[in-house]
Coordinates of C-alpha atoms and ligand atoms in Angstrom, one line a residue:
X1 CA 76.0 77.5 115.9
X2 CA 73.4 78.5 117.8
X3 CA 70.5 81.0 116.9
X4 CA 71.5 82.5 119.5
X5 CA 72.4 86.4 118.9
X6 CA 76.1 86.3 119.0
X7 CA 78.0 87.8 120.9
X8 CA 80.8 90.0 119.1
X9 CA 79.2 91.4 115.7
X10 CA 81.4 93.5 114.2
X11 CA 79.5 95.4 111.2
X12 CA 81.4 97.3 108.1
X13 CA 84.4 98.2 110.2
X14 CA 86.5 101.1 108.6
X15 CA 89.6 102.0 110.2
X16 CA 91.8 105.0 108.3
X17 CA 94.9 106.7 109.6
X18 CA 95.3 110.7 108.4
X19 CA 99.1 110.6 108.2
X20 CA 101.5 112.9 106.9
X21 CA 101.1 111.2 103.5
X22 CA 98.5 110.7 103.7
X23 CA 94.8 109.2 104.3
X24 CA 95.6 105.4 104.8
X25 CA 92.8 103.0 104.5
X26 CA 93.6 100.5 106.4
X27 CA 90.1 98.6 107.5
X28 CA 88.3 98.8 105.1
X29 CA 84.3 97.2 105.7
X30 CA 85.1 94.0 107.7
X31 CA 82.2 92.2 109.3
X32 CA 82.9 89.3 111.4
X33 CA 80.7 87.6 114.0
X34 CA 82.4 86.0 117.1
X35 CA 78.8 83.0 118.7
X36 CA 79.0 82.2 122.4
X37 CA 81.6 79.4 122.9
X38 CA 83.4 80.6 119.7
X39 CA 87.0 80.4 119.4
X40 CA 87.8 82.4 116.0
X41 CA 90.9 83.1 114.4
X42 CA 91.4 86.1 111.8
X43 CA 94.6 84.7 110.2
X44 CA 96.4 86.7 107.4
X45 CA 100.1 88.3 106.7
X46 CA 102.3 90.8 108.5
X47 CA 100.8 94.2 107.5
X48 CA 96.9 92.9 106.7
X49 CA 94.6 95.0 109.0
X50 CA 94.6 92.5 111.6
X51 CA 96.0 94.0 114.8
X52 CA 93.9 97.5 113.7
X53 CA 90.6 95.4 113.3
X54 CA 90.7 94.2 117.1
X55 CA 92.1 97.7 118.5
X56 CA 89.1 99.2 117.0
X57 CA 87.0 96.4 118.4
X58 CA 88.4 97.4 121.8
X59 CA 87.6 100.7 121.8
X60 CA 91.8 101.6 121.2
X61 CA 91.6 103.5 118.0
X62 CA 88.9 106.6 119.5
X63 CA 90.7 109.7 119.0
X64 CA 92.0 111.4 115.8
X65 CA 94.7 110.7 113.8
X66 CA 92.4 107.1 113.3
X67 CA 89.0 107.8 112.4
X68 CA 86.7 104.4 113.0
X69 CA 83.2 103.3 110.7
X70 CA 81.1 100.9 111.1
X71 CA 79.2 98.7 114.1
X72 CA 80.9 96.7 117.4
X73 CA 78.0 94.8 119.3
X74 CA 79.2 93.2 122.2
X75 CA 76.0 91.1 123.6
X76 CA 73.5 93.6 122.5
X77 CA 74.8 96.0 123.5
X78 CA 77.1 98.3 120.9
X79 CA 80.2 99.7 121.9
X80 CA 80.3 102.3 120.1
X81 CA 77.8 104.3 121.4
X82 CA 79.1 103.6 125.0
X83 CA 80.6 106.1 127.3
X84 CA 83.9 105.9 128.2
X85 CA 83.7 105.3 132.0
X86 CA 80.9 101.8 130.8
X87 CA 83.6 101.2 128.2
X88 CA 86.4 100.7 130.1
X89 CA 84.4 98.8 132.8
X90 CA 83.6 96.9 129.7
X91 CA 86.3 95.9 129.1
X92 CA 88.4 95.3 131.9
X93 CA 85.3 92.9 133.1
X94 CA 83.8 90.7 130.2
X95 CA 86.8 91.7 127.5
X96 CA 90.4 91.1 128.0
X97 CA 93.5 91.2 125.6
X98 CA 96.2 89.7 125.1
X99 CA 98.6 91.9 123.6
X100 CA 101.5 90.7 120.9
X101 CA 104.7 91.7 123.8
X102 CA 104.2 90.5 126.6
X103 CA 107.8 92.8 128.2
X104 CA 105.6 95.9 126.9
X105 CA 102.6 94.6 128.7
X106 CA 103.7 94.5 132.1
X107 CA 104.8 97.9 134.2
X108 CA 108.3 97.6 134.6
X109 CA 108.5 99.0 138.2
X110 CA 106.2 96.9 139.6
X111 CA 106.3 93.1 140.7
X112 CA 103.5 90.5 139.0
X113 CA 102.5 90.1 142.1
X114 CA 101.4 93.8 143.0
X115 CA 100.0 94.4 139.1
X116 CA 98.3 90.9 139.3
X117 CA 96.3 91.5 142.3
X118 CA 95.3 95.3 141.4
X119 CA 93.8 94.1 138.2
X120 CA 92.0 90.9 140.7
X121 CA 90.7 93.4 142.5
X122 CA 90.0 96.7 140.4
X123 CA 89.1 95.1 136.7
X124 CA 86.5 96.0 135.4
X125 CA 85.4 98.5 138.7
X126 CA 85.8 101.6 135.6
X127 CA 86.8 105.1 137.8
X128 CA 86.5 103.9 142.0
X129 CA 87.9 106.9 142.7
X130 CA 91.2 107.9 144.4
X131 CA 89.3 107.6 148.1
X132 CA 87.9 104.1 147.4
X133 CA 91.5 102.0 145.6
X134 CA 93.0 103.6 149.0
X135 CA 89.9 102.1 151.1
X136 CA 90.1 98.6 148.9
X137 CA 94.0 98.8 148.3
X138 CA 94.6 98.1 151.8
X139 CA 92.2 96.2 153.3
X140 CA 93.7 93.5 154.3
X141 CA 90.8 91.1 153.8
X142 CA 90.3 92.6 149.9
X143 CA 93.6 92.6 149.5
X144 CA 94.5 89.2 150.9
X145 CA 91.0 87.1 148.1
X146 CA 92.8 89.0 145.6
X147 CA 96.5 87.9 145.3
X148 CA 94.7 84.1 146.8
X149 CA 92.5 84.8 142.9
X150 CA 96.3 86.1 141.5
X151 CA 98.0 82.5 143.2
X152 CA 95.8 80.0 141.8
X153 CA 95.0 81.8 138.1
X154 CA 99.1 81.3 137.7
X155 CA 99.3 77.9 139.0
X156 CA 96.5 77.4 136.8
X157 CA 98.3 79.0 133.7
X158 CA 101.1 76.8 135.7
X159 CA 103.8 78.9 136.2
X160 CA 107.0 77.5 137.9
X161 CA 107.6 78.3 141.2
X162 CA 104.5 81.1 141.8
X163 CA 104.7 82.5 145.2
X164 CA 108.2 83.8 144.2
X165 CA 106.8 85.1 140.5
X166 CA 104.4 87.2 143.1
X167 CA 107.4 88.9 144.4
X168 CA 109.5 89.3 140.7
X169 CA 110.0 92.5 138.7
X170 CA 109.3 91.6 134.8
X171 CA 112.1 91.6 134.4
X172 CA 113.4 89.4 136.1
X173 CA 110.4 86.3 134.7
X174 CA 112.3 84.8 130.5
X175 CA 109.5 85.6 127.9
X176 CA 106.9 82.3 128.5
X177 CA 107.1 83.6 132.4
X178 CA 106.0 87.0 131.8
X179 CA 103.5 85.5 128.9
X180 CA 102.1 82.7 131.9
X181 CA 101.8 86.6 133.8
X182 CA 99.6 88.1 131.1
X183 CA 97.4 85.6 129.8
X184 CA 97.2 84.6 134.0
X185 CA 96.1 88.3 134.5
X186 CA 93.6 88.2 131.0
X187 CA 91.5 85.4 132.5
X188 CA 91.4 87.3 136.2
X189 CA 88.2 89.1 135.7
X190 CA 86.9 85.3 133.7
X191 CA 86.1 87.1 130.3
X192 CA 83.4 86.1 128.4
X193 CA 85.3 87.4 125.0
X194 CA 89.4 87.1 125.4
X195 CA 91.0 89.2 122.6
X196 CA 94.7 87.3 122.4
X197 CA 97.0 89.3 118.9
X198 CA 99.6 86.5 118.6
X199 CA 99.7 85.3 121.2
X200 CA 103.4 83.5 122.2
X201 CA 104.7 84.7 118.8
X202 CA 108.1 86.5 120.2
X203 CA 108.6 83.4 121.9
X204 CA 111.4 80.6 120.4
X205 CA 109.5 77.6 119.2
X206 CA 109.5 75.1 121.8
X207 CA 108.6 78.0 124.0
X208 CA 105.5 79.3 122.1
X209 CA 104.6 75.5 121.8
X210 CA 104.0 75.3 125.3
X211 CA 101.8 78.4 125.7
X212 CA 99.9 77.5 122.9
X213 CA 99.3 73.5 124.6
X214 CA 98.3 76.1 127.3
X215 CA 96.0 77.7 125.5
X216 CA 94.4 74.5 123.9
X217 CA 93.6 73.3 127.2
X218 CA 92.4 76.6 129.2
X219 CA 90.4 76.7 126.3
X220 CA 88.4 73.2 126.7
X221 CA 88.2 73.8 130.4
X222 CA 86.1 77.3 130.1
X223 CA 83.4 78.3 128.5
X224 CA 84.5 81.6 126.5
X225 CA 84.7 82.8 123.9
X226 CA 88.5 84.1 122.0
X227 CA 88.9 86.3 119.5
X228 CA 92.4 85.5 118.1
X229 CA 95.0 87.2 115.6
X230 CA 97.5 85.3 113.8
X231 CA 100.4 85.8 110.8
X232 CA 100.5 81.1 111.5
X233 CA 97.9 79.3 109.9
X234 CA 99.5 76.3 111.9
X235 CA 98.6 78.1 115.2
X236 CA 94.5 79.1 113.5
X237 CA 94.3 75.4 112.5
X238 CA 94.7 74.2 116.1
X239 CA 93.0 76.6 117.6
X240 CA 90.2 77.7 116.3
X241 CA 86.2 76.9 115.2
X242 CA 86.5 79.4 112.7
X243 CA 89.1 81.7 110.7
X244 CA 88.6 84.3 108.8
X245 CA 91.3 85.5 106.3
X246 CA 92.1 89.0 105.8
X247 CA 93.9 90.8 103.1
X248 CA 94.6 94.2 102.3
X249 CA 91.9 95.1 104.5
X250 CA 89.3 93.4 103.8
X251 CA 88.1 89.6 105.0
X252 CA 89.1 87.3 101.7
X253 CA 87.4 84.4 102.9
X254 CA 85.5 83.5 106.8
X255 CA 84.8 79.7 106.4
X256 CA 84.8 77.0 109.5
X257 CA 88.5 75.7 110.1
X258 CA 88.2 72.4 108.6
X259 CA 86.7 73.7 105.9
X260 CA 89.0 76.5 105.6
X261 CA 92.0 74.0 105.4
X262 CA 90.1 71.5 102.9
X263 CA 88.2 73.0 100.6
X264 CA 89.7 76.8 100.5
X265 CA 88.5 79.1 97.3
X266 CA 90.0 82.4 97.7
X267 CA 92.9 82.4 95.3
X268 CA 94.8 84.0 98.9
X269 CA 94.0 81.6 101.5
X270 CA 95.0 79.4 98.7
X271 CA 98.4 80.9 98.4
X272 CA 98.9 80.9 102.6
X273 CA 97.8 77.6 102.5
X274 CA 100.6 76.0 99.8
X275 CA 103.2 78.2 101.8
X276 CA 102.8 76.2 104.6
X277 CA 106.2 74.8 105.5
X278 CA 106.2 70.9 104.6
X279 CA 108.5 68.7 105.9
X280 CA 107.9 66.5 103.5
X281 CA 108.9 69.7 101.2
X282 CA 105.8 70.1 99.0
X283 CA 105.4 73.5 99.9
X284 CA 105.9 76.8 97.3
X285 CA 108.7 77.5 97.2
X286 CA 109.2 81.2 97.8
X287 CA 105.8 81.8 99.2
X288 CA 102.8 84.4 97.6
X289 CA 105.2 87.0 95.4
X290 CA 105.4 91.0 95.7
X291 CA 103.6 92.1 99.9
X292 CA 100.7 93.8 101.2
X293 CA 99.3 97.0 99.9
X294 CA 100.1 100.7 100.4
X295 CA 97.2 101.6 102.4
X296 CA 98.0 105.0 101.9
X297 CA 97.2 104.3 97.5
X298 CA 95.7 101.0 97.9
X299 CA 94.9 99.0 94.5
X300 CA 91.6 99.7 93.2
X301 CA 89.6 97.1 92.7
X302 CA 90.3 93.4 94.5
X303 CA 93.4 94.8 96.7
X304 CA 95.2 90.9 95.6
X305 CA 95.0 91.9 92.2
X306 CA 98.5 93.1 92.3
X307 CA 99.5 89.0 93.3
X308 CA 96.8 87.3 92.2
X309 CA 98.1 84.7 89.2
X310 CA 94.1 84.5 88.2
X311 CA 93.4 88.2 87.9
X312 CA 91.9 90.3 84.5
X313 CA 90.3 93.2 83.9
X314 CA 87.2 93.1 85.9
X315 CA 89.6 92.7 89.3
X316 CA 91.5 95.9 88.7
X317 CA 87.9 97.3 87.9
X318 CA 85.4 96.3 90.1
X319 CA 85.5 95.5 94.3
X320 CA 84.0 91.7 94.2
X321 CA 81.5 90.9 96.6
X322 CA 80.4 88.2 98.5
X323 CA 79.9 84.7 98.4
X324 CA 78.4 82.6 100.0
X325 CA 80.0 78.4 100.0
X326 CA 77.2 76.9 102.0
X327 CA 75.5 78.8 105.1
X328 CA 79.1 79.9 107.2
X329 CA 81.2 79.9 104.4
X330 CA 82.2 83.3 102.3
X331 CA 84.7 84.7 99.8
X332 CA 85.7 87.6 98.2
X333 CA 86.2 86.9 94.6
X334 CA 84.8 87.4 90.7
X335 CA 85.8 83.7 89.8
X336 CA 83.2 82.5 92.2
X337 CA 80.8 84.7 90.4
X338 CA 81.6 85.4 86.9
X339 CA 81.1 82.0 84.8
X340 CA 83.5 84.3 82.1
X341 CA 86.3 84.5 84.7
X342 CA 86.3 81.1 84.6
X343 CA 85.0 78.4 87.4
X344 CA 86.5 78.7 91.3
X345 CA 90.6 77.7 91.2
X346 CA 91.7 74.8 92.8
X347 CA 94.6 75.0 94.9
X348 CA 96.9 72.3 92.9
X349 CA 96.4 74.7 90.1
X350 CA 96.2 78.3 92.4
X351 CA 99.7 77.0 93.5
X352 CA 101.2 76.2 90.0
X353 CA 100.0 79.2 89.1
X354 CA 101.3 81.5 91.6
X355 CA 105.0 79.7 91.7
X356 CA 105.1 81.3 88.1
X357 CA 103.1 84.1 88.7
X358 CA 105.4 87.5 88.4
X359 CA 103.3 89.9 90.8
X360 CA 102.7 93.2 89.0
X361 CA 105.0 96.7 90.3
X362 CA 103.2 98.7 92.6
X363 CA 102.2 101.8 90.5
X364 CA 104.8 104.9 90.7
X365 CA 101.5 107.5 91.7
X366 CA 97.6 107.3 91.9
X367 CA 95.9 103.9 91.4
X368 CA 95.9 101.0 89.6
Ligands
SF4_1 FE1 92.4 87.4 92.4 FE2 90.3 88.6 90.6 FE3 90.1 86.9 92.6 FE4 90.9 89.5 93.7 S1 89.0 89.1 92.4 S2 91.7 87.1 94.0 S3 92.2 89.2 91.6 S4 90.7 86.4 90.4

């Protein structure tokens, strides 16, 4: 890890939504960093606040009913303080996002060539103005240089027959081809930070694997920082340098990838790892019992306590603080620091306890 300031630094990020059922407190005090050239994954079950965290980072939740607090610093600039036009410029130029669903990320009424060439020509320009747009859009030199760049990228992402894909509409492409087009579009302006939300997870297993291999190669070839979201720990293990495990809108644990898989500290991380399907049949049957919390009425104290086999009264009454394990790892569990609650649990012990544990039922009303 370098001594330089991180490329992305998120501190005490909180996100809530005003709704008919009350205020949903979805992300609570998230701290994370992405170093230059580092691949970071946020992992956890669906509904743990991963996508909301990245949407808040990219500025997509700046309007009510969302409420965002905290600091999001990119290369020394506080993104939440930037004027909208500067923010848009940065998002198109230095930060790119690959959203979960490739079909809804592409405009159905324009060909792939038109959309990607527009991105190559205007991405990161903020508001070019209508005259500026038409002047450049119809400048044959500008347009053909941008088209060449798009073709290069389509080849780089191993798109079959890129020339004919340029003239195709999104609905004419397979899911895997649409995903490749989205990845090419995200890389067109050589971003410093790529944010990828469950890339390829909507595809079937073999195509998903091809997309992961492609990402692996692109990561190896480019000096790019990546913040990736996944519910699949196998993806996190395969692609990332560091993993953040998120539960109930909070970071439960973070560590370098090898460390978190070799010696997970947090009972939730241990439960996730024990639940990974294995061909040997050794995985924990049934996974972690219970489900992620309701954000309009989250559990008091540790949000994992209704599902945790180690939970006691202290877990229900106070929020666990982060405990460091060496320089780069931390985990938020009362058992790590409270001698009366026992030592850091082992993965085997947690697996045994989880398989016998009955989750606490959700309270009928009010917090528990
Ligand atoms: Fe389990 Fe308590 Fe640790 Fe939360 S703080 S993970 S409930 S032991």
